[in-house]
Coordinates of C-alpha atoms in Angstrom, one line a residue:
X1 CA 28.5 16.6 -8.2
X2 CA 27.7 13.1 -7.1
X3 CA 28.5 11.0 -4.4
X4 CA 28.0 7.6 -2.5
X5 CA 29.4 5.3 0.3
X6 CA 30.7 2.3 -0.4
X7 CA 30.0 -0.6 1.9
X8 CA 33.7 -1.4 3.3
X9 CA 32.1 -3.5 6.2
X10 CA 32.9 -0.5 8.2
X11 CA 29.8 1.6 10.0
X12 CA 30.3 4.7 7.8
X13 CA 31.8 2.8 4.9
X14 CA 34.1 5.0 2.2
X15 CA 33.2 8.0 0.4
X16 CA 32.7 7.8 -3.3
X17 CA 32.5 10.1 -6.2
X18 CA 30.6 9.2 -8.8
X19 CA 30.2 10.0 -12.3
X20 CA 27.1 11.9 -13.9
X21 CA 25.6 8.9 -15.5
X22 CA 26.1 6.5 -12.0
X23 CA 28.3 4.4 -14.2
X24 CA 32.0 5.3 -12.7
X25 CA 33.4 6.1 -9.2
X26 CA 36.6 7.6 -7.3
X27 CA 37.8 6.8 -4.1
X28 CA 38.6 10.1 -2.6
X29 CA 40.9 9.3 1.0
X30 CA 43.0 12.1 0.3
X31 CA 40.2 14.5 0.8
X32 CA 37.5 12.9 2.6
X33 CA 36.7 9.3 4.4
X34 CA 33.2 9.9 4.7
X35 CA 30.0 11.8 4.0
X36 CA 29.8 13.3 7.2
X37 CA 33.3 14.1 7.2
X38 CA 32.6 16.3 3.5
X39 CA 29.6 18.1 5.4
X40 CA 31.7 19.4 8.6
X41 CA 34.3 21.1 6.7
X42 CA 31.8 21.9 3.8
X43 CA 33.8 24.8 2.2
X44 CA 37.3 23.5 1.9
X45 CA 36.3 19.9 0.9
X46 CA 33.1 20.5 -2.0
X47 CA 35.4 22.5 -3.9
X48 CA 38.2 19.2 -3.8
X49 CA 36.0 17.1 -4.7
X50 CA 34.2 19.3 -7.7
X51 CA 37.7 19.2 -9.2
X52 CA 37.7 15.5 -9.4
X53 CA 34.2 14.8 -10.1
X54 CA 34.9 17.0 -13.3
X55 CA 37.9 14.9 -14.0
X56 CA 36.1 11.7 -13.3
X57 CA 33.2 12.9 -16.1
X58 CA 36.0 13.8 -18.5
X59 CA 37.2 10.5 -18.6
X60 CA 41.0 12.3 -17.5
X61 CA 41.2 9.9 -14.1
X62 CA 40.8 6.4 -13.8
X63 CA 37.7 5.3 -11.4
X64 CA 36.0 1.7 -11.2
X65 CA 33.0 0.4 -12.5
X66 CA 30.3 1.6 -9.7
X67 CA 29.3 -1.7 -7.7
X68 CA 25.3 -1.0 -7.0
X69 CA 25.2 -3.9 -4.7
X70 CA 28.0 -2.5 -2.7
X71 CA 26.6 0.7 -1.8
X72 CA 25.4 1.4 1.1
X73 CA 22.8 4.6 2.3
X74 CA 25.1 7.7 1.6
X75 CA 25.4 8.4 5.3
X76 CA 24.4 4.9 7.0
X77 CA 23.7 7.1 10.2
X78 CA 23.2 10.9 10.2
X79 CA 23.3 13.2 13.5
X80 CA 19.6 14.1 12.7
X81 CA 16.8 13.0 10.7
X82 CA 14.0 14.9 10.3
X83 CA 10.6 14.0 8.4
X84 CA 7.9 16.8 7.1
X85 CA 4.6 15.9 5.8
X86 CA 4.6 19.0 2.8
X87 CA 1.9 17.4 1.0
X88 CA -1.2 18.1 2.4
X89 CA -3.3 16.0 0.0
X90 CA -1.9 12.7 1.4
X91 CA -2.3 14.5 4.9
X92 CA -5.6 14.4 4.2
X93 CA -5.9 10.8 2.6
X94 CA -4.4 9.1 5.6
X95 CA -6.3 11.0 8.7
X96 CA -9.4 9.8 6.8
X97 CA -8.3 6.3 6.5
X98 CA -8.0 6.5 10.3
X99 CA -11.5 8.9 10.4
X100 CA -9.8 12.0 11.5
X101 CA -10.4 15.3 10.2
X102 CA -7.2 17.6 8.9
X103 CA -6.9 20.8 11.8
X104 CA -7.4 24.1 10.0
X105 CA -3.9 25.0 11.4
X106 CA -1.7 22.4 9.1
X107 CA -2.2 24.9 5.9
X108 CA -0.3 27.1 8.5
X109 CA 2.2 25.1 10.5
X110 CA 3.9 22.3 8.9
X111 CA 4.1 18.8 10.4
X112 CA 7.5 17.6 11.1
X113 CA 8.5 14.6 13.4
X114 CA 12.2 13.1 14.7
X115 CA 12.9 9.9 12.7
X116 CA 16.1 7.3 13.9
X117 CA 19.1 8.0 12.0
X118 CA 21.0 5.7 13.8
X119 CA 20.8 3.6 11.0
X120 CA 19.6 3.9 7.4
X121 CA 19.2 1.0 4.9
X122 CA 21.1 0.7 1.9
X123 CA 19.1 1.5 -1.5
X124 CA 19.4 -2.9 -2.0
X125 CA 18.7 -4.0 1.3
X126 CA 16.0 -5.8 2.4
X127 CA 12.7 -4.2 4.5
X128 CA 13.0 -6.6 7.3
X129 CA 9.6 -7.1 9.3
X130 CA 8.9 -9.6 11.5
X131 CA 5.0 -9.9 10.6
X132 CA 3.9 -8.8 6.8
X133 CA 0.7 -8.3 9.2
X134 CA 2.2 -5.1 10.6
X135 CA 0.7 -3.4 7.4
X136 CA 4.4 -2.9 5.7
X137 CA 3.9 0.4 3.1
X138 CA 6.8 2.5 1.2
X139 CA 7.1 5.7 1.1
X140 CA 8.5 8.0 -1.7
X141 CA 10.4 11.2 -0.5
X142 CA 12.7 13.6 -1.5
X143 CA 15.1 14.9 0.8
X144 CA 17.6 17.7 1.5
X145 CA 20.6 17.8 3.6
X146 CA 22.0 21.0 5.1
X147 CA 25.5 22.1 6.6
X148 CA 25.0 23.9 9.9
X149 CA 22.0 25.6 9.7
X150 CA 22.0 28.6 13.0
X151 CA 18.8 28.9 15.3
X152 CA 16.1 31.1 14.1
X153 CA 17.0 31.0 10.7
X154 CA 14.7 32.5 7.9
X155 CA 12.9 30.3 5.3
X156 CA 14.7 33.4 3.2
X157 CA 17.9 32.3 4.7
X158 CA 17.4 28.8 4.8
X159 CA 18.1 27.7 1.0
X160 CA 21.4 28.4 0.9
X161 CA 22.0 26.1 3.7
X162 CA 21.0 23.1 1.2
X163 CA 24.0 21.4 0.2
X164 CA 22.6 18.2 -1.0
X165 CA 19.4 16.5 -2.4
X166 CA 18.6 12.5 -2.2
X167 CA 15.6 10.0 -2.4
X168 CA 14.3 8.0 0.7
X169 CA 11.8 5.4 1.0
X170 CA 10.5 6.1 4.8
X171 CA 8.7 3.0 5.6
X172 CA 5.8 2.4 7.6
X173 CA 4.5 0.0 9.4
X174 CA 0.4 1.2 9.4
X175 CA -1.0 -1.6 11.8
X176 CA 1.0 -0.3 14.7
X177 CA 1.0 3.6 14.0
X178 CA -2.5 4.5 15.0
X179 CA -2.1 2.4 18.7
X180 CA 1.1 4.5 19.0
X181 CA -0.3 8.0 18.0
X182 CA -3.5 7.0 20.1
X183 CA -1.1 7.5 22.8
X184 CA -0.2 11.2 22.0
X185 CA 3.5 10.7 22.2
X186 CA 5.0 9.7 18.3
X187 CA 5.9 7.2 16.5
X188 CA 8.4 4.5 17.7
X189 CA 7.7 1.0 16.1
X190 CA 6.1 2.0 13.0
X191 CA 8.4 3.6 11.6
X192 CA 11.6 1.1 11.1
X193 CA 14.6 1.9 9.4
X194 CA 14.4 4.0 6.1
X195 CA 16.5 3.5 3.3
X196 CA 17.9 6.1 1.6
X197 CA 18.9 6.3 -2.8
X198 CA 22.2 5.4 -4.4
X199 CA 23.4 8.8 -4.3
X200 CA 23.6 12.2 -2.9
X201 CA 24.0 15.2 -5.7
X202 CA 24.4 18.8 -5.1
X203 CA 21.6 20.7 -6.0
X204 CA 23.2 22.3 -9.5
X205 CA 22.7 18.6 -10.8
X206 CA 19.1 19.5 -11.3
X207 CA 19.7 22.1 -13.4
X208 CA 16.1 23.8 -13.9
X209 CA 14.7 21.4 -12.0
X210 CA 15.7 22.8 -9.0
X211 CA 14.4 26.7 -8.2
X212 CA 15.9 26.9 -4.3
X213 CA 12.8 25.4 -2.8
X214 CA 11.7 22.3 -4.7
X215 CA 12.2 19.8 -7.1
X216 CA 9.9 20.0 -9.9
X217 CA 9.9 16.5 -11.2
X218 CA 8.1 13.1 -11.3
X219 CA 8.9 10.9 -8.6
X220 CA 8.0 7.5 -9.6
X221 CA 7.3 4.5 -7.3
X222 CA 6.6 0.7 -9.4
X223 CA 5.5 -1.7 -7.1
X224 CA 6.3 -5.4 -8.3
X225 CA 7.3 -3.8 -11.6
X226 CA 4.0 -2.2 -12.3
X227 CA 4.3 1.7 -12.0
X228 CA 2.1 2.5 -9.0
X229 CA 2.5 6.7 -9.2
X230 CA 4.6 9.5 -10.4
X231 CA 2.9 12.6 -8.9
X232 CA 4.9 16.0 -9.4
X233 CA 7.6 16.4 -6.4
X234 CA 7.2 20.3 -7.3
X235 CA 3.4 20.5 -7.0
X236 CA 0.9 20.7 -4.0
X237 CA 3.7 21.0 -1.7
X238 CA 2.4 23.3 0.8
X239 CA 5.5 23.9 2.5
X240 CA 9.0 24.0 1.0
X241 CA 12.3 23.0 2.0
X242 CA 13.5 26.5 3.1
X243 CA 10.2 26.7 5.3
X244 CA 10.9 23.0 6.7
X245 CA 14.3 24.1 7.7
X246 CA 13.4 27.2 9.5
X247 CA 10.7 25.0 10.7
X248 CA 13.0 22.6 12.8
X249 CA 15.3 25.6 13.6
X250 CA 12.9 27.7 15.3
X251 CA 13.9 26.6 18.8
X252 CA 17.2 24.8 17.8
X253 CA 20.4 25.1 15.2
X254 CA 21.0 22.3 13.5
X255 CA 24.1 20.1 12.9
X256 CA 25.9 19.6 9.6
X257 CA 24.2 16.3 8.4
X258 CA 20.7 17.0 9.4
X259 CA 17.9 15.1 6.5
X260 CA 14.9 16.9 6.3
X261 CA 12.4 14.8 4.1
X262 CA 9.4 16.4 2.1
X263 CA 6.9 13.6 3.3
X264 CA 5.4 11.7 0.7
X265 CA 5.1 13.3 -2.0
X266 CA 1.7 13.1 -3.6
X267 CA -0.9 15.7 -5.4
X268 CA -4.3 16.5 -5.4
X269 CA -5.0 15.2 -8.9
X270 CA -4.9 11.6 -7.7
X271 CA -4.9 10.2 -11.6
X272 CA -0.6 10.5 -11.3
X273 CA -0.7 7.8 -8.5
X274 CA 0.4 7.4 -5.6
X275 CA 3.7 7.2 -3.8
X276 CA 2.4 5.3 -0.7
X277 CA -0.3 2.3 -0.5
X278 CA -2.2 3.6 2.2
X279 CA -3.5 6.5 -0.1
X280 CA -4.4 4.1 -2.5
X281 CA -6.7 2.5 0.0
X282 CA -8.2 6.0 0.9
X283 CA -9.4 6.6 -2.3
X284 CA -10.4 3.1 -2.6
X285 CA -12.7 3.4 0.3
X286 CA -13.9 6.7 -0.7
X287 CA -14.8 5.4 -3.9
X288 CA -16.4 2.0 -3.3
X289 CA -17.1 1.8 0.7
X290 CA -14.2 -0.5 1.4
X291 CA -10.0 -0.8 0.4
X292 CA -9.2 -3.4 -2.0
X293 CA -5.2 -3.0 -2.3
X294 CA -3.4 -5.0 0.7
X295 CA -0.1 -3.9 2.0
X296 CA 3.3 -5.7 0.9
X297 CA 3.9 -9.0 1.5
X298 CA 6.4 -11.0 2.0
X299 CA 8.6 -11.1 -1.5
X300 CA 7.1 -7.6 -2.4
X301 CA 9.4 -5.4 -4.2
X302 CA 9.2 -1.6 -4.3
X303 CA 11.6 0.8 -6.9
X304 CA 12.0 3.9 -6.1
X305 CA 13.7 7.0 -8.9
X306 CA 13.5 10.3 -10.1
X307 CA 15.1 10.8 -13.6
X308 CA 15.7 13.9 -15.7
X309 CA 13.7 15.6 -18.7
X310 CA 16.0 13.5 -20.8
X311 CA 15.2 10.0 -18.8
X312 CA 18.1 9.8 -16.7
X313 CA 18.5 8.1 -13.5
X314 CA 19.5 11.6 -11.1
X315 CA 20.0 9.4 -7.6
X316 CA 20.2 5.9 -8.9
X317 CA 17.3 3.9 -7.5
X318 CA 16.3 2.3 -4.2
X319 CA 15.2 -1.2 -4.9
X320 CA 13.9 -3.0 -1.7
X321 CA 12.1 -6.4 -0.8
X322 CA 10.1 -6.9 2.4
X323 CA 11.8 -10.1 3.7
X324 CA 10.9 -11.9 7.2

């Protein structure tokens, strides 16, 4: 199934079902108010609202016409927020850019980092920034959500603790991140708000696509309406979801509602693209001495989808514009 929030000026807006092909919706009160809500009582409520998005793609309930502008991020603040870095090629590409060399022990031990979930942009709203000189990029991820996920859990355990699969566009400001790793403690104020796709779907709505671990399809970024990459989400990732998860559980459980994001994704055969600038401008300097692409500007627009082997949109798209 497939669901959204609807902006109802509220901070956790309405829960919405919505129809296979993102065209129709269902409000849904009687069963849920929120996102959140469907992911704390997982067992009794997913069934509930199975039933009606069945009936909303058999045309036997009435729904409305889904409002893109009027969506917000499918949980506009989550209890936890997780971000991996499972590709290892753009690992690679970005510690160059900064002249650092990869540790032997990331093959081994993933890298993982606590994001703000406080607040997540809406797949339309604007990337706010108060200096384009901050070095404003996108990033293209997938990411999964989980139910309650207990400490210690097995990357064999971990996959059925998946419930649902989005898109996220974890932006990053690359002028201030290498001051605030330089001082060993994180990042803070490069990493702003992320915004988050359209909708949420339950990992059946990938069909083959999905084999319990990863997402084998495209993931395609267009930057100013030119298509800047669409490297395989299923290929080069060193570590997997289940291994992410039992990853951030070793130590802790984790709530119903934690994100964990795949880190950009990105492959070793570079001729797919990218689905961040700042590898761009790795290769660039590895190629000619020097990085020719900037960074988004002001007006810059970034679109962000994954769509089926038939060509159809699976999350909806985020759709963003850096704005002062």
């Amino acid at each position: 199934m497939k669901l959204a929030t609807l902006n109802n000026g509220t901070r956790d807006g309405s829960l919405i079902v919505v129809n296979r092909n993102l065209q129709w919706a269902a409000l849904v009160p009687h069963i849920a108010t929120t996102l959140q809500g469907v992911l704390d009582e997982w067992d009794s409520k997913a069934p509930r609202l199975e039933e009606t998005y069945r009936s909303l793609n058999k045309g036997e309930i009435k729904g409305f016409s889904l409002p893109p502008a009027r969506l917000a991020a499918p949980f506009p603040r989550a209890y936890q927020w997780l971000d991996g870095s499972a590709y290892l090629s753009h690992v690679e590409r970005v510690r160059k850019a900064r002249g650092a060399e990869m540790p032997q022990s990331f093959w081994t031990d993933p890298l993982m980092y606590q994001g703000g979930s406080d607040y997540f942009l809406g797949p339309r709203e604007s990337i706010r920034v108060m200096d384009e000189a901050f070095g404003v990029d996108f990033e293209a991820e997938v990411v999964v959500i989980t139910d309650d996920v207990p400490l210690g859990i097995t990357p064999a355990h971990a996959s059925s603790h998946i419930k649902l699969l989005t898109l996220v566009n974890d932006i990053s400001l690359r002028h201030l991140i290498p001051a605030e790793l330089a001082k060993g403690f994180g990042f803070v104020q490069g990493k702003p708000a992320s915004a988050l796709a359209p909708v949420v779907v339950t990992p059946d709505e990938l069909g083959e696509a999905w084999d319990g671990a990863k997402v084998h399809l495209p993931l395609r970024t267009y930057w100013n309406g030119k298509l800047f990459g669409e490297p395989e989400a299923g290929e080069d990732m060193q570590f997997d979801f289940p291994q992410l998860i039992s990853h951030a559980a070793k130590t802790r459980s984790l709530s119903a509602g934690t994100l964990i994001g795949s880190g950009t994704v990105s492959n070793v055969d570079w001729r797919r693209g990218y689905s961040c600038i700042a590898e761009c401008r790795v290769m660039e300097i590895i190629a000619r001495g020097s990085a020719a692409t900037p960074f988004m500007s002001y007006g810059d627009r970034v679109r962000i989808e994954m769509e089926d082997r038939h060509g159809r949109s699976i999350f909806g798209a985020i759709e963003q514009e850096v704005s002062r």
